[in-house]
C-alpha positions as a printed Julia matrix, in Angstrom:
83×3 Matrix{Float64}:
   5.08  -16.96   -2.2
   8.74  -15.66   -2.8
  10.46  -13.97    0.16
  10.21  -10.73   -1.96
   6.5   -10.71   -1.76
   6.55  -10.6     2.07
   9.43   -8.0     2.3
   7.62   -5.76   -0.23
   4.12   -6.2     1.65
   5.73   -5.43    4.84
   7.38   -2.31    3.4
   4.06   -1.36    2.12
   2.2    -1.83    5.28
   4.91    0.06    7.16
   4.5     3.12    4.86
   0.61    2.94    5.08
   1.11    3.05    8.79
   2.89    6.17    8.68
   0.25    7.75    6.39
  -2.51    6.75    8.76
  -0.69    8.1    11.82
   0.22   11.43   10.01
  -3.37   11.6     8.8
  -4.55   11.51   12.27
  -1.83   13.9    13.58
  -3.04   16.32   10.92
  -6.67   16.03   11.86
  -5.7    17.85   15.11
  -2.63   19.84   13.83
  -4.07   21.1    10.26
  -1.29   24.07   10.12
   1.74   21.84   10.7
   3.41   22.52    7.35
   6.34   20.04    8.17
   3.81   17.18    8.78
   1.88   17.98    5.67
   5.2    17.75    3.65
   6.06   14.51    5.38
   2.46   13.05    4.77
   2.78   13.95    0.98
   6.13   12.3     0.64
   4.97    9.13    2.27
   1.64    9.26    0.29
   3.71    9.31   -2.96
   5.85    6.6    -1.49
   2.96    4.47   -0.81
   1.46    4.98   -4.33
   4.85    3.83   -6.01
   5.0     0.73   -3.86
   1.54   -0.31   -4.39
   2.15    0.28   -8.14
   5.56   -1.86   -7.9
   3.75   -4.63   -5.67
   0.77   -4.78   -8.11
   2.96   -5.03  -11.23
   4.84   -8.01   -9.59
   2.25   -9.72   -7.58
  -1.09   -8.84   -8.67
  -3.77   -6.44   -7.58
  -4.16   -5.26   -3.98
  -7.64   -4.02   -4.07
 -10.76   -4.88   -5.94
 -13.99   -3.61   -7.11
 -12.19   -1.32   -9.61
  -9.52    0.02   -7.54
  -6.71   -2.08   -9.06
  -6.44   -3.5   -12.49
  -6.0    -7.36  -13.31
  -4.11   -8.91  -15.91
  -5.44  -12.21  -17.69
  -6.12  -14.62  -16.31
  -8.12  -13.1   -13.3
  -5.32  -12.48  -10.65
  -7.44  -12.72   -7.47
  -7.28  -16.48   -7.63
  -3.42  -16.46   -7.73
  -2.33  -14.58   -4.76
  -2.6   -15.57   -1.09
  -5.97  -14.55    0.68
  -5.41  -12.11    3.32
  -5.57  -14.5     6.31
  -2.95  -16.64    4.68
  -0.33  -13.72    4.82
């Protein structure tokens, strides 16, 4: 895999981690407007990163959560334990 694959995947995982942490914080602080705004910004960034990654390297999720071009892309990318 090209170096860009790993760089984009790491950025995606970092932003996803921020979303999870903000989600957990907001579960106990539901009225924190600043945290809600941050969550929404990072959720939007995560959506864009996933879209960019999938356009360049193929689907991230299966069972209807991501599209695939032909040929079937799941056999082309590394398996999760290979990354």
